[in-house]
């Protein structure tokens, strides 16, 4: 059995989509959800799905010992960031080399970096009059949004699209592709 930990800071719609995708899988399981935000919607979703979820402070994420303990407890093979807004600290990167992946809601290297998350990204895409946007699934390294790309998918951006409309198109790509990319990584 391969065990996934999902890290999420917000609503957690990707976390839920991934968990549902693997619900009947005998070899891959979403075992635990970690967040930096006790009020994040992802906890209610985890509760409904019957997946344990925990909140850790920013300091605990930086220091990493309590996180590493929790990940060991659940025998985690892959850490999936799904809307996680904290930087991943060095001890975590060292403990899980090549085993931490993120989804970014745009076509990196465009519209990435510090402060570029959620709606900020879609607003930047519309402001730049991009003709397309999409998703980038990538490995995590010590810099924001700079690890090696694993997968990209694109969607058109119409001149009349609002940031919310772009967000909806990008979410659809996330729901379609993220679980499949995770499955592929864990069955290589
Ligand atoms: C997702 O669109 C994800 O790509 C984005 O946050 C959203 C979380 O939505 N991540 C980033 O912006 C990371 N830089 P969700 O909580 O409903 O899954």
Short mmCIF file of C-alpha atoms and ligand atoms in Angstrom, two decimals:
data_model
loop_
_atom_site.label_atom_id
_atom_site.label_comp_id
_atom_site.label_asym_id
_atom_site.label_seq_id
_atom_site.Cartn_x
_atom_site.Cartn_y
_atom_site.Cartn_z
CA UNK A 1 0.00 0.00 0.00
CA UNK A 2 1.27 3.46 -0.96
CA UNK A 3 0.21 6.19 1.43
CA UNK A 4 -0.40 9.81 0.45
CA UNK A 5 -0.40 12.83 2.78
CA UNK A 6 -2.19 15.88 1.43
CA UNK A 7 -1.21 19.34 2.68
CA UNK A 8 -3.91 21.99 2.17
CA UNK A 9 -4.58 25.47 3.54
CA UNK A 10 -8.03 26.29 2.13
CA UNK A 11 -11.24 24.84 0.82
CA UNK A 12 -9.66 21.51 -0.06
CA UNK A 13 -11.69 20.73 -3.18
CA UNK A 14 -8.59 19.14 -4.77
CA UNK A 15 -7.88 17.16 -1.61
CA UNK A 16 -11.43 15.79 -1.69
CA UNK A 17 -11.25 15.02 -5.41
CA UNK A 18 -7.98 13.10 -4.95
CA UNK A 19 -9.32 11.21 -1.92
CA UNK A 20 -12.49 10.20 -3.81
CA UNK A 21 -10.45 9.09 -6.84
CA UNK A 22 -8.44 6.64 -4.67
CA UNK A 23 -11.30 5.61 -2.36
CA UNK A 24 -11.65 2.14 -3.93
CA UNK A 25 -7.99 1.68 -4.81
CA UNK A 26 -6.38 -1.26 -3.00
CA UNK A 27 -2.82 -0.02 -3.55
CA UNK A 28 -3.02 3.75 -3.03
CA UNK A 29 -4.63 5.54 -0.12
CA UNK A 30 -4.99 9.15 1.06
CA UNK A 31 -4.04 8.45 4.66
CA UNK A 32 -3.82 11.85 6.32
CA UNK A 33 -4.47 15.53 5.63
CA UNK A 34 -2.35 18.25 7.24
CA UNK A 35 -3.08 21.96 7.31
CA UNK A 36 -1.64 25.16 8.73
CA UNK A 37 -5.15 26.55 9.22
CA UNK A 38 -7.59 25.17 11.82
CA UNK A 39 -10.50 26.91 10.04
CA UNK A 40 -9.66 25.57 6.55
CA UNK A 41 -12.59 23.95 4.75
CA UNK A 42 -10.42 20.91 4.10
CA UNK A 43 -10.99 19.67 7.70
CA UNK A 44 -14.76 19.37 7.21
CA UNK A 45 -14.18 17.56 3.91
CA UNK A 46 -11.68 15.19 5.61
CA UNK A 47 -14.21 14.51 8.34
CA UNK A 48 -16.89 13.58 5.77
CA UNK A 49 -14.41 11.35 3.95
CA UNK A 50 -13.27 9.67 7.19
CA UNK A 51 -9.68 10.79 6.73
CA UNK A 52 -7.79 12.07 9.80
CA UNK A 53 -6.77 15.74 9.53
CA UNK A 54 -4.47 17.78 11.73
CA UNK A 55 -3.40 21.41 12.04
CA UNK A 56 0.18 22.45 12.68
CA UNK A 57 1.48 25.96 13.31
CA UNK A 58 3.83 27.76 10.95
CA UNK A 59 6.63 27.15 13.51
CA UNK A 60 5.89 23.43 13.55
CA UNK A 61 6.05 23.31 9.75
CA UNK A 62 9.39 25.13 9.77
CA UNK A 63 10.91 23.08 12.56
CA UNK A 64 9.33 19.97 10.99
CA UNK A 65 9.88 17.42 13.79
CA UNK A 66 6.16 17.08 14.66
CA UNK A 67 5.27 16.91 10.96
CA UNK A 68 7.89 14.23 10.29
CA UNK A 69 6.55 12.26 13.25
CA UNK A 70 3.01 12.42 11.88
CA UNK A 71 4.16 11.43 8.36
CA UNK A 72 6.07 8.46 9.81
CA UNK A 73 3.02 7.42 11.82
CA UNK A 74 1.05 7.08 8.56
CA UNK A 75 3.95 5.52 6.57
CA UNK A 76 3.75 8.28 3.97
CA UNK A 77 5.29 7.65 0.52
CA UNK A 78 4.22 10.86 -1.25
CA UNK A 79 3.37 14.37 -0.01
CA UNK A 80 0.87 16.20 -2.20
CA UNK A 81 0.43 19.96 -1.84
CA UNK A 82 -3.10 20.92 -2.90
CA UNK A 83 -3.56 24.61 -2.23
CA UNK A 84 -0.94 24.66 0.55
CA UNK A 85 0.30 28.17 1.21
CA UNK A 86 3.32 27.60 3.48
CA UNK A 87 6.84 27.12 2.20
CA UNK A 88 8.16 23.57 2.64
CA UNK A 89 11.10 23.60 5.03
CA UNK A 90 14.52 22.08 4.51
CA UNK A 91 14.10 19.14 6.96
CA UNK A 92 10.94 18.05 5.15
CA UNK A 93 12.62 18.35 1.74
CA UNK A 94 15.59 16.30 3.01
CA UNK A 95 13.36 13.61 4.49
CA UNK A 96 11.26 13.27 1.28
CA UNK A 97 13.62 13.89 -1.66
CA UNK A 98 11.63 13.79 -4.92
CA UNK A 99 8.55 12.81 -2.95
CA UNK A 100 6.83 16.20 -2.58
CA UNK A 101 4.70 17.53 -5.42
CA UNK A 102 2.62 20.67 -5.87
CA UNK A 103 -0.08 21.89 -8.22
CA UNK A 104 0.10 25.48 -9.44
CA UNK A 105 -2.96 27.00 -11.16
CA UNK A 106 -1.10 28.48 -14.16
CA UNK A 107 1.51 27.58 -16.74
CA UNK A 108 4.80 27.96 -14.86
CA UNK A 109 7.28 29.63 -15.18
CA UNK A 110 4.63 32.29 -15.84
CA UNK A 111 2.58 33.65 -12.94
CA UNK A 112 4.42 31.83 -10.15
CA UNK A 113 6.50 32.81 -7.15
CA UNK A 114 5.84 34.34 -3.75
CA UNK A 115 2.32 35.72 -3.30
CA UNK A 116 1.03 33.97 -6.42
CA UNK A 117 -1.66 31.63 -5.19
CA UNK A 118 -5.36 31.06 -5.76
CA UNK A 119 -7.27 33.97 -7.27
CA UNK A 120 -4.15 36.20 -7.38
CA UNK A 121 -2.84 33.92 -10.11
CA UNK A 122 -6.02 34.11 -12.23
CA UNK A 123 -6.18 37.90 -11.80
CA UNK A 124 -2.58 38.13 -13.06
CA UNK A 125 -3.40 35.91 -16.05
CA UNK A 126 -6.36 38.13 -17.05
CA UNK A 127 -4.35 41.32 -16.44
CA UNK A 128 -1.57 40.01 -18.71
CA UNK A 129 -4.19 39.29 -21.44
CA UNK A 130 -2.94 35.72 -21.74
CA UNK A 131 -4.56 33.62 -24.47
CA UNK A 132 -4.20 30.47 -22.41
CA UNK A 133 -3.70 29.31 -18.85
CA UNK A 134 -3.64 25.89 -17.23
CA UNK A 135 -2.06 23.79 -14.53
CA UNK A 136 1.49 22.83 -13.65
CA UNK A 137 2.22 19.82 -11.47
CA UNK A 138 5.81 19.95 -10.29
CA UNK A 139 8.31 18.68 -7.74
CA UNK A 140 9.01 20.95 -4.81
CA UNK A 141 12.45 22.37 -4.18
CA UNK A 142 13.70 25.15 -1.90
CA UNK A 143 12.28 27.94 -4.12
CA UNK A 144 8.61 28.71 -4.73
CA UNK A 145 7.24 27.13 -7.93
CA UNK A 146 10.67 26.25 -9.33
CA UNK A 147 10.97 22.45 -9.03
CA UNK A 148 11.02 20.27 -12.14
CA UNK A 149 7.75 20.11 -14.06
CA UNK A 150 6.00 16.74 -14.12
CA UNK A 151 2.91 17.66 -16.12
CA UNK A 152 1.12 20.63 -17.70
CA UNK A 153 -2.32 21.00 -19.27
CA UNK A 154 -3.76 24.11 -20.89
CA UNK A 155 -7.12 25.82 -21.32
CA UNK A 156 -8.04 28.80 -23.51
CA UNK A 157 -8.55 32.24 -21.95
CA UNK A 158 -11.07 34.37 -23.86
CA UNK A 159 -10.62 38.17 -23.92
CA UNK A 160 -13.93 38.48 -22.00
CA UNK A 161 -13.05 35.91 -19.29
CA UNK A 162 -13.11 37.12 -15.68
CA UNK A 163 -10.61 35.73 -13.16
CA UNK A 164 -13.45 33.60 -11.74
CA UNK A 165 -14.12 32.10 -15.18
CA UNK A 166 -10.44 31.30 -15.61
CA UNK A 167 -10.41 29.77 -12.11
CA UNK A 168 -13.31 27.48 -13.08
CA UNK A 169 -11.53 26.27 -16.21
CA UNK A 170 -8.32 25.67 -14.27
CA UNK A 171 -10.15 23.82 -11.48
CA UNK A 172 -11.69 21.51 -14.08
CA UNK A 173 -8.18 20.67 -15.34
CA UNK A 174 -6.98 20.11 -11.77
CA UNK A 175 -9.81 17.70 -10.98
CA UNK A 176 -9.27 15.77 -14.20
CA UNK A 177 -5.49 15.44 -14.16
CA UNK A 178 -4.06 15.73 -10.63
CA UNK A 179 -5.25 12.30 -9.35
CA UNK A 180 -4.09 10.57 -12.54
CA UNK A 181 -0.62 12.14 -12.33
CA UNK A 182 -0.36 11.06 -8.67
CA UNK A 183 -1.42 7.53 -9.60
CA UNK A 184 1.21 7.37 -12.33
CA UNK A 185 3.96 8.57 -9.97
CA UNK A 186 3.03 5.93 -7.42
CA UNK A 187 2.88 3.07 -9.89
CA UNK A 188 6.13 3.77 -11.76
C1 LIG B 1 -5.94 25.29 -6.40
O1 LIG B 1 -6.42 25.94 -7.57
C2 LIG B 1 -4.44 25.16 -6.47
O2 LIG B 1 -3.93 25.01 -7.76
C3 LIG B 1 -4.01 26.49 -5.87
O3 LIG B 1 -4.90 26.73 -4.82
C4 LIG B 1 -6.18 26.18 -5.19
C5 LIG B 1 -6.70 25.41 -3.98
O4 LIG B 1 -8.05 25.07 -4.18
N1 LIG B 1 -2.63 26.45 -5.44
C6 LIG B 1 -1.84 27.52 -5.48
O5 LIG B 1 -2.20 28.62 -5.85
C7 LIG B 1 -0.40 27.26 -5.02
N2 LIG B 1 0.47 28.33 -5.43
P1 LIG B 1 -8.71 23.92 -3.30
O6 LIG B 1 -8.39 24.24 -1.83
O7 LIG B 1 -10.19 24.02 -3.56
O8 LIG B 1 -8.14 22.60 -3.71
#
